[in-house]
Amino acid sequence: MCHIRAGAIFLAVLVCLTVRMPDALAQSPGSIEQNFANSLTAVPTEGLTASGAFYVPVYSSVSMSQGKLRADFSVTLSVHNASETRPLVLKRIAYFDTAGKMVESYLKSPIALKPFATVEVAIATTDTRGGTGANFVVDWAAAGEIAEPAVEALMVGSVGPGHYAFISQGRPIRPLGNN
């Protein structure tokens, strides 16, 4: 009886080691429109007179032990319309790697978020294309005065027995220097 149970356990472990599940990559372009249809509204037809951009540093991978180890994290970028009354137009959501090369563009064309609505982009833990210096750029606009959107990223992962989560807030891209 013990030999049968041990054999079954061995077979179960062997199956787990040999059956490979497909790796999930970054959220596919165009899926924002599908996944967040209830958060979206028509893009305003009047002129977009307010605009801005956010830079969001993210960490799909973190170097550890003087660069000898790497911990991989999932990344969720969230873009929140902080306006209670106006739609927020998202013109671009682009993901860049450590070298500054664009990895993925998530919008085929501009979309508009309803007041107080949110959209997200998810990067799986197994998708390490961004590397240790990955980032997003989010370009936005609105027809008239609007509350500045809230843009942030949540990273979640584990290292050994520990689980970690941290956020990175988007920073408005504003030119600086002598005018």
JSON list of C-alpha atoms in Angstrom, two decimals:
[
{"chain": "A", "resi": 1, "resn": "MET", "atom": "CA", "xyz": [0.00, 0.00, 0.00]},
{"chain": "A", "resi": 2, "resn": "CYS", "atom": "CA", "xyz": [2.84, 2.40, 0.88]},
{"chain": "A", "resi": 3, "resn": "HIS", "atom": "CA", "xyz": [4.59, 1.60, -2.41]},
{"chain": "A", "resi": 4, "resn": "ILE", "atom": "CA", "xyz": [1.46, 2.46, -4.41]},
{"chain": "A", "resi": 5, "resn": "ARG", "atom": "CA", "xyz": [1.03, 5.78, -2.59]},
{"chain": "A", "resi": 6, "resn": "ALA", "atom": "CA", "xyz": [4.74, 6.62, -3.03]},
{"chain": "A", "resi": 7, "resn": "GLY", "atom": "CA", "xyz": [4.50, 5.72, -6.71]},
{"chain": "A", "resi": 8, "resn": "ALA", "atom": "CA", "xyz": [1.45, 7.94, -7.17]},
{"chain": "A", "resi": 9, "resn": "ILE", "atom": "CA", "xyz": [3.20, 10.85, -5.47]},
{"chain": "A", "resi": 10, "resn": "PHE", "atom": "CA", "xyz": [6.31, 10.32, -7.62]},
{"chain": "A", "resi": 11, "resn": "LEU", "atom": "CA", "xyz": [4.15, 10.23, -10.77]},
{"chain": "A", "resi": 12, "resn": "ALA", "atom": "CA", "xyz": [2.32, 13.43, -9.74]},
{"chain": "A", "resi": 13, "resn": "VAL", "atom": "CA", "xyz": [5.63, 15.24, -9.13]},
{"chain": "A", "resi": 14, "resn": "LEU", "atom": "CA", "xyz": [7.01, 13.99, -12.45]},
{"chain": "A", "resi": 15, "resn": "VAL", "atom": "CA", "xyz": [3.94, 15.23, -14.33]},
{"chain": "A", "resi": 16, "resn": "CYS", "atom": "CA", "xyz": [4.24, 18.65, -12.64]},
{"chain": "A", "resi": 17, "resn": "LEU", "atom": "CA", "xyz": [7.88, 18.90, -13.67]},
{"chain": "A", "resi": 18, "resn": "THR", "atom": "CA", "xyz": [7.36, 17.85, -17.28]},
{"chain": "A", "resi": 19, "resn": "VAL", "atom": "CA", "xyz": [4.10, 19.63, -18.16]},
{"chain": "A", "resi": 20, "resn": "ARG", "atom": "CA", "xyz": [4.94, 23.21, -19.07]},
{"chain": "A", "resi": 21, "resn": "MET", "atom": "CA", "xyz": [2.30, 25.90, -18.94]},
{"chain": "A", "resi": 22, "resn": "PRO", "atom": "CA", "xyz": [2.57, 28.69, -21.53]},
{"chain": "A", "resi": 23, "resn": "ASP", "atom": "CA", "xyz": [4.26, 31.82, -20.25]},
{"chain": "A", "resi": 24, "resn": "ALA", "atom": "CA", "xyz": [2.04, 34.87, -19.99]},
{"chain": "A", "resi": 25, "resn": "LEU", "atom": "CA", "xyz": [3.48, 38.00, -21.51]},
{"chain": "A", "resi": 26, "resn": "ALA", "atom": "CA", "xyz": [2.40, 41.60, -21.30]},
{"chain": "A", "resi": 27, "resn": "GLN", "atom": "CA", "xyz": [-1.21, 42.54, -21.85]},
{"chain": "A", "resi": 28, "resn": "SER", "atom": "CA", "xyz": [-1.82, 42.65, -25.57]},
{"chain": "A", "resi": 29, "resn": "PRO", "atom": "CA", "xyz": [-2.33, 45.97, -27.37]},
{"chain": "A", "resi": 30, "resn": "GLY", "atom": "CA", "xyz": [-6.00, 46.74, -27.93]},
{"chain": "A", "resi": 31, "resn": "SER", "atom": "CA", "xyz": [-7.14, 44.76, -24.90]},
{"chain": "A", "resi": 32, "resn": "ILE", "atom": "CA", "xyz": [-7.64, 47.97, -22.87]},
{"chain": "A", "resi": 33, "resn": "GLU", "atom": "CA", "xyz": [-10.62, 48.79, -25.06]},
{"chain": "A", "resi": 34, "resn": "GLN", "atom": "CA", "xyz": [-12.04, 45.30, -24.49]},
{"chain": "A", "resi": 35, "resn": "ASN", "atom": "CA", "xyz": [-11.16, 44.78, -20.83]},
{"chain": "A", "resi": 36, "resn": "PHE", "atom": "CA", "xyz": [-12.24, 48.24, -19.68]},
{"chain": "A", "resi": 37, "resn": "ALA", "atom": "CA", "xyz": [-15.18, 48.98, -21.98]},
{"chain": "A", "resi": 38, "resn": "ASN", "atom": "CA", "xyz": [-17.31, 50.04, -18.98]},
{"chain": "A", "resi": 39, "resn": "SER", "atom": "CA", "xyz": [-14.69, 52.66, -18.02]},
{"chain": "A", "resi": 40, "resn": "LEU", "atom": "CA", "xyz": [-14.66, 54.26, -21.47]},
{"chain": "A", "resi": 41, "resn": "THR", "atom": "CA", "xyz": [-16.79, 56.89, -23.19]},
{"chain": "A", "resi": 42, "resn": "ALA", "atom": "CA", "xyz": [-16.72, 58.65, -26.56]},
{"chain": "A", "resi": 43, "resn": "VAL", "atom": "CA", "xyz": [-13.68, 60.80, -27.28]},
{"chain": "A", "resi": 44, "resn": "PRO", "atom": "CA", "xyz": [-14.83, 64.46, -27.09]},
{"chain": "A", "resi": 45, "resn": "THR", "atom": "CA", "xyz": [-15.40, 66.12, -30.46]},
{"chain": "A", "resi": 46, "resn": "GLU", "atom": "CA", "xyz": [-14.48, 69.60, -29.22]},
{"chain": "A", "resi": 47, "resn": "GLY", "atom": "CA", "xyz": [-10.83, 70.69, -29.17]},
{"chain": "A", "resi": 48, "resn": "LEU", "atom": "CA", "xyz": [-8.52, 69.14, -26.62]},
{"chain": "A", "resi": 49, "resn": "THR", "atom": "CA", "xyz": [-7.18, 72.28, -24.92]},
{"chain": "A", "resi": 50, "resn": "ALA", "atom": "CA", "xyz": [-5.51, 70.70, -21.88]},
{"chain": "A", "resi": 51, "resn": "SER", "atom": "CA", "xyz": [-2.78, 68.08, -22.15]},
{"chain": "A", "resi": 52, "resn": "GLY", "atom": "CA", "xyz": [0.10, 66.51, -20.32]},
{"chain": "A", "resi": 53, "resn": "ALA", "atom": "CA", "xyz": [2.27, 63.44, -19.96]},
{"chain": "A", "resi": 54, "resn": "PHE", "atom": "CA", "xyz": [3.42, 61.19, -17.14]},
{"chain": "A", "resi": 55, "resn": "TYR", "atom": "CA", "xyz": [6.63, 59.21, -16.76]},
{"chain": "A", "resi": 56, "resn": "VAL", "atom": "CA", "xyz": [6.21, 56.14, -14.53]},
{"chain": "A", "resi": 57, "resn": "PRO", "atom": "CA", "xyz": [9.34, 54.19, -13.49]},
{"chain": "A", "resi": 58, "resn": "VAL", "atom": "CA", "xyz": [8.55, 50.50, -12.97]},
{"chain": "A", "resi": 59, "resn": "TYR", "atom": "CA", "xyz": [10.54, 47.46, -11.99]},
{"chain": "A", "resi": 60, "resn": "SER", "atom": "CA", "xyz": [9.73, 44.24, -13.82]},
{"chain": "A", "resi": 61, "resn": "SER", "atom": "CA", "xyz": [13.09, 42.99, -12.53]},
{"chain": "A", "resi": 62, "resn": "VAL", "atom": "CA", "xyz": [15.29, 44.06, -9.61]},
{"chain": "A", "resi": 63, "resn": "SER", "atom": "CA", "xyz": [18.99, 43.23, -9.31]},
{"chain": "A", "resi": 64, "resn": "MET", "atom": "CA", "xyz": [20.04, 41.77, -5.97]},
{"chain": "A", "resi": 65, "resn": "SER", "atom": "CA", "xyz": [23.27, 40.54, -4.32]},
{"chain": "A", "resi": 66, "resn": "GLN", "atom": "CA", "xyz": [25.52, 42.95, -6.25]},
{"chain": "A", "resi": 67, "resn": "GLY", "atom": "CA", "xyz": [23.87, 41.98, -9.54]},
{"chain": "A", "resi": 68, "resn": "LYS", "atom": "CA", "xyz": [24.32, 38.22, -9.07]},
{"chain": "A", "resi": 69, "resn": "LEU", "atom": "CA", "xyz": [20.61, 37.57, -8.54]},
{"chain": "A", "resi": 70, "resn": "ARG", "atom": "CA", "xyz": [17.47, 38.97, -10.14]},
{"chain": "A", "resi": 71, "resn": "ALA", "atom": "CA", "xyz": [13.96, 39.10, -8.69]},
{"chain": "A", "resi": 72, "resn": "ASP", "atom": "CA", "xyz": [11.10, 39.41, -11.18]},
{"chain": "A", "resi": 73, "resn": "PHE", "atom": "CA", "xyz": [7.88, 41.28, -10.41]},
{"chain": "A", "resi": 74, "resn": "SER", "atom": "CA", "xyz": [4.48, 41.64, -12.02]},
{"chain": "A", "resi": 75, "resn": "VAL", "atom": "CA", "xyz": [3.58, 45.23, -12.87]},
{"chain": "A", "resi": 76, "resn": "THR", "atom": "CA", "xyz": [0.13, 46.82, -12.98]},
{"chain": "A", "resi": 77, "resn": "LEU", "atom": "CA", "xyz": [-0.02, 50.34, -14.38]},
{"chain": "A", "resi": 78, "resn": "SER", "atom": "CA", "xyz": [-3.20, 52.19, -13.37]},
{"chain": "A", "resi": 79, "resn": "VAL", "atom": "CA", "xyz": [-4.42, 55.41, -14.98]},
{"chain": "A", "resi": 80, "resn": "HIS", "atom": "CA", "xyz": [-7.19, 57.14, -13.00]},
{"chain": "A", "resi": 81, "resn": "ASN", "atom": "CA", "xyz": [-9.35, 59.99, -14.24]},
{"chain": "A", "resi": 82, "resn": "ALA", "atom": "CA", "xyz": [-9.42, 62.27, -11.19]},
{"chain": "A", "resi": 83, "resn": "SER", "atom": "CA", "xyz": [-12.14, 64.46, -12.65]},
{"chain": "A", "resi": 84, "resn": "GLU", "atom": "CA", "xyz": [-15.69, 64.12, -11.39]},
{"chain": "A", "resi": 85, "resn": "THR", "atom": "CA", "xyz": [-17.19, 65.80, -14.46]},
{"chain": "A", "resi": 86, "resn": "ARG", "atom": "CA", "xyz": [-14.95, 65.55, -17.56]},
{"chain": "A", "resi": 87, "resn": "PRO", "atom": "CA", "xyz": [-13.70, 62.66, -19.67]},
{"chain": "A", "resi": 88, "resn": "LEU", "atom": "CA", "xyz": [-9.94, 62.14, -19.80]},
{"chain": "A", "resi": 89, "resn": "VAL", "atom": "CA", "xyz": [-8.47, 61.31, -23.21]},
{"chain": "A", "resi": 90, "resn": "LEU", "atom": "CA", "xyz": [-5.54, 58.90, -23.23]},
{"chain": "A", "resi": 91, "resn": "LYS", "atom": "CA", "xyz": [-3.47, 59.42, -26.35]},
{"chain": "A", "resi": 92, "resn": "ARG", "atom": "CA", "xyz": [-0.60, 57.04, -25.62]},
{"chain": "A", "resi": 93, "resn": "ILE", "atom": "CA", "xyz": [0.38, 54.35, -23.14]},
{"chain": "A", "resi": 94, "resn": "ALA", "atom": "CA", "xyz": [3.84, 53.07, -24.06]},
{"chain": "A", "resi": 95, "resn": "TYR", "atom": "CA", "xyz": [6.16, 50.64, -22.24]},
{"chain": "A", "resi": 96, "resn": "PHE", "atom": "CA", "xyz": [9.94, 51.10, -22.52]},
{"chain": "A", "resi": 97, "resn": "ASP", "atom": "CA", "xyz": [12.89, 48.91, -21.48]},
{"chain": "A", "resi": 98, "resn": "THR", "atom": "CA", "xyz": [16.06, 49.78, -19.58]},
{"chain": "A", "resi": 99, "resn": "ALA", "atom": "CA", "xyz": [17.77, 50.98, -22.79]},
{"chain": "A", "resi": 100, "resn": "GLY", "atom": "CA", "xyz": [14.87, 53.32, -23.63]},
{"chain": "A", "resi": 101, "resn": "LYS", "atom": "CA", "xyz": [13.57, 51.14, -26.49]},
{"chain": "A", "resi": 102, "resn": "MET", "atom": "CA", "xyz": [9.79, 50.90, -26.75]},
{"chain": "A", "resi": 103, "resn": "VAL", "atom": "CA", "xyz": [8.67, 47.36, -25.85]},
{"chain": "A", "resi": 104, "resn": "GLU", "atom": "CA", "xyz": [4.92, 47.78, -26.36]},
{"chain": "A", "resi": 105, "resn": "SER", "atom": "CA", "xyz": [2.33, 50.41, -27.26]},
{"chain": "A", "resi": 106, "resn": "TYR", "atom": "CA", "xyz": [-1.06, 49.76, -25.69]},
{"chain": "A", "resi": 107, "resn": "LEU", "atom": "CA", "xyz": [-3.39, 52.07, -27.60]},
{"chain": "A", "resi": 108, "resn": "LYS", "atom": "CA", "xyz": [-4.28, 51.78, -31.28]},
{"chain": "A", "resi": 109, "resn": "SER", "atom": "CA", "xyz": [-6.00, 55.17, -31.13]},
{"chain": "A", "resi": 110, "resn": "PRO", "atom": "CA", "xyz": [-6.99, 57.65, -28.39]},
{"chain": "A", "resi": 111, "resn": "ILE", "atom": "CA", "xyz": [-9.56, 56.52, -25.84]},
{"chain": "A", "resi": 112, "resn": "ALA", "atom": "CA", "xyz": [-11.58, 58.53, -23.30]},
{"chain": "A", "resi": 113, "resn": "LEU", "atom": "CA", "xyz": [-12.06, 57.59, -19.65]},
{"chain": "A", "resi": 114, "resn": "LYS", "atom": "CA", "xyz": [-15.34, 58.40, -17.94]},
{"chain": "A", "resi": 115, "resn": "PRO", "atom": "CA", "xyz": [-15.16, 60.68, -14.88]},
{"chain": "A", "resi": 116, "resn": "PHE", "atom": "CA", "xyz": [-13.52, 58.82, -11.95]},
{"chain": "A", "resi": 117, "resn": "ALA", "atom": "CA", "xyz": [-12.90, 55.76, -14.18]},
{"chain": "A", "resi": 118, "resn": "THR", "atom": "CA", "xyz": [-9.68, 53.74, -14.39]},
{"chain": "A", "resi": 119, "resn": "VAL", "atom": "CA", "xyz": [-7.83, 51.59, -16.92]},
{"chain": "A", "resi": 120, "resn": "GLU", "atom": "CA", "xyz": [-4.92, 49.25, -16.28]},
{"chain": "A", "resi": 121, "resn": "VAL", "atom": "CA", "xyz": [-2.06, 47.59, -18.12]},
{"chain": "A", "resi": 122, "resn": "ALA", "atom": "CA", "xyz": [-0.72, 44.34, -16.69]},
{"chain": "A", "resi": 123, "resn": "ILE", "atom": "CA", "xyz": [2.79, 42.98, -17.17]},
{"chain": "A", "resi": 124, "resn": "ALA", "atom": "CA", "xyz": [3.21, 39.37, -16.02]},
{"chain": "A", "resi": 125, "resn": "THR", "atom": "CA", "xyz": [6.05, 38.32, -13.73]},
{"chain": "A", "resi": 126, "resn": "THR", "atom": "CA", "xyz": [7.41, 36.11, -16.53]},
{"chain": "A", "resi": 127, "resn": "ASP", "atom": "CA", "xyz": [7.66, 39.09, -18.91]},
{"chain": "A", "resi": 128, "resn": "THR", "atom": "CA", "xyz": [11.13, 40.48, -18.19]},
{"chain": "A", "resi": 129, "resn": "ARG", "atom": "CA", "xyz": [11.47, 42.47, -21.43]},
{"chain": "A", "resi": 130, "resn": "GLY", "atom": "CA", "xyz": [11.44, 45.77, -19.52]},
{"chain": "A", "resi": 131, "resn": "GLY", "atom": "CA", "xyz": [14.33, 44.87, -17.25]},
{"chain": "A", "resi": 132, "resn": "THR", "atom": "CA", "xyz": [15.51, 46.74, -14.18]},
{"chain": "A", "resi": 133, "resn": "GLY", "atom": "CA", "xyz": [14.95, 50.21, -15.63]},
{"chain": "A", "resi": 134, "resn": "ALA", "atom": "CA", "xyz": [11.56, 49.79, -17.33]},
{"chain": "A", "resi": 135, "resn": "ASN", "atom": "CA", "xyz": [9.11, 52.66, -17.55]},
{"chain": "A", "resi": 136, "resn": "PHE", "atom": "CA", "xyz": [5.79, 53.80, -18.99]},
{"chain": "A", "resi": 137, "resn": "VAL", "atom": "CA", "xyz": [4.88, 57.06, -20.66]},
{"chain": "A", "resi": 138, "resn": "VAL", "atom": "CA", "xyz": [1.23, 58.11, -20.58]},
{"chain": "A", "resi": 139, "resn": "ASP", "atom": "CA", "xyz": [0.09, 61.04, -22.76]},
{"chain": "A", "resi": 140, "resn": "TRP", "atom": "CA", "xyz": [-3.30, 62.54, -21.91]},
{"chain": "A", "resi": 141, "resn": "ALA", "atom": "CA", "xyz": [-5.57, 65.41, -22.98]},
{"chain": "A", "resi": 142, "resn": "ALA", "atom": "CA", "xyz": [-8.96, 66.92, -22.18]},
{"chain": "A", "resi": 143, "resn": "ALA", "atom": "CA", "xyz": [-11.48, 69.35, -23.63]},
{"chain": "A", "resi": 144, "resn": "GLY", "atom": "CA", "xyz": [-11.12, 72.16, -21.09]},
{"chain": "A", "resi": 145, "resn": "GLU", "atom": "CA", "xyz": [-9.86, 72.43, -17.54]},
{"chain": "A", "resi": 146, "resn": "ILE", "atom": "CA", "xyz": [-9.56, 69.08, -15.77]},
{"chain": "A", "resi": 147, "resn": "ALA", "atom": "CA", "xyz": [-8.11, 67.60, -12.58]},
{"chain": "A", "resi": 148, "resn": "GLU", "atom": "CA", "xyz": [-4.66, 66.11, -13.21]},
{"chain": "A", "resi": 149, "resn": "PRO", "atom": "CA", "xyz": [-4.94, 62.31, -13.62]},
{"chain": "A", "resi": 150, "resn": "ALA", "atom": "CA", "xyz": [-3.43, 59.92, -11.09]},
{"chain": "A", "resi": 151, "resn": "VAL", "atom": "CA", "xyz": [-0.98, 57.48, -12.68]},
{"chain": "A", "resi": 152, "resn": "GLU", "atom": "CA", "xyz": [0.88, 54.84, -10.69]},
{"chain": "A", "resi": 153, "resn": "ALA", "atom": "CA", "xyz": [2.25, 51.32, -10.92]},
{"chain": "A", "resi": 154, "resn": "LEU", "atom": "CA", "xyz": [2.03, 48.44, -8.48]},
{"chain": "A", "resi": 155, "resn": "MET", "atom": "CA", "xyz": [4.79, 45.82, -8.49]},
{"chain": "A", "resi": 156, "resn": "VAL", "atom": "CA", "xyz": [4.19, 42.45, -6.79]},
{"chain": "A", "resi": 157, "resn": "GLY", "atom": "CA", "xyz": [6.53, 39.49, -6.48]},
{"chain": "A", "resi": 158, "resn": "SER", "atom": "CA", "xyz": [8.31, 37.09, -4.21]},
{"chain": "A", "resi": 159, "resn": "VAL", "atom": "CA", "xyz": [11.90, 36.39, -3.31]},
{"chain": "A", "resi": 160, "resn": "GLY", "atom": "CA", "xyz": [12.40, 33.10, -1.52]},
{"chain": "A", "resi": 161, "resn": "PRO", "atom": "CA", "xyz": [9.71, 32.79, 1.14]},
{"chain": "A", "resi": 162, "resn": "GLY", "atom": "CA", "xyz": [9.02, 36.54, 1.21]},
{"chain": "A", "resi": 163, "resn": "HIS", "atom": "CA", "xyz": [6.35, 38.37, -0.78]},
{"chain": "A", "resi": 164, "resn": "TYR", "atom": "CA", "xyz": [6.79, 42.02, -1.71]},
{"chain": "A", "resi": 165, "resn": "ALA", "atom": "CA", "xyz": [4.60, 44.79, -3.11]},
{"chain": "A", "resi": 166, "resn": "PHE", "atom": "CA", "xyz": [5.48, 48.41, -3.76]},
{"chain": "A", "resi": 167, "resn": "ILE", "atom": "CA", "xyz": [4.18, 51.31, -5.82]},
{"chain": "A", "resi": 168, "resn": "SER", "atom": "CA", "xyz": [5.77, 53.86, -8.10]},
{"chain": "A", "resi": 169, "resn": "GLN", "atom": "CA", "xyz": [3.96, 57.12, -8.70]},
{"chain": "A", "resi": 170, "resn": "GLY", "atom": "CA", "xyz": [3.90, 58.75, -12.11]},
{"chain": "A", "resi": 171, "resn": "ARG", "atom": "CA", "xyz": [5.71, 62.03, -12.47]},
{"chain": "A", "resi": 172, "resn": "PRO", "atom": "CA", "xyz": [4.42, 64.75, -14.77]},
{"chain": "A", "resi": 173, "resn": "ILE", "atom": "CA", "xyz": [6.80, 65.38, -17.64]},
{"chain": "A", "resi": 174, "resn": "ARG", "atom": "CA", "xyz": [7.52, 69.10, -17.56]},
{"chain": "A", "resi": 175, "resn": "PRO", "atom": "CA", "xyz": [10.32, 70.78, -19.46]},
{"chain": "A", "resi": 176, "resn": "LEU", "atom": "CA", "xyz": [12.86, 72.49, -17.21]},
{"chain": "A", "resi": 177, "resn": "GLY", "atom": "CA", "xyz": [15.74, 74.82, -17.94]},
{"chain": "A", "resi": 178, "resn": "ASN", "atom": "CA", "xyz": [16.35, 78.33, -19.20]},
{"chain": "A", "resi": 179, "resn": "ASN", "atom": "CA", "xyz": [13.57, 79.86, -21.27]}
]
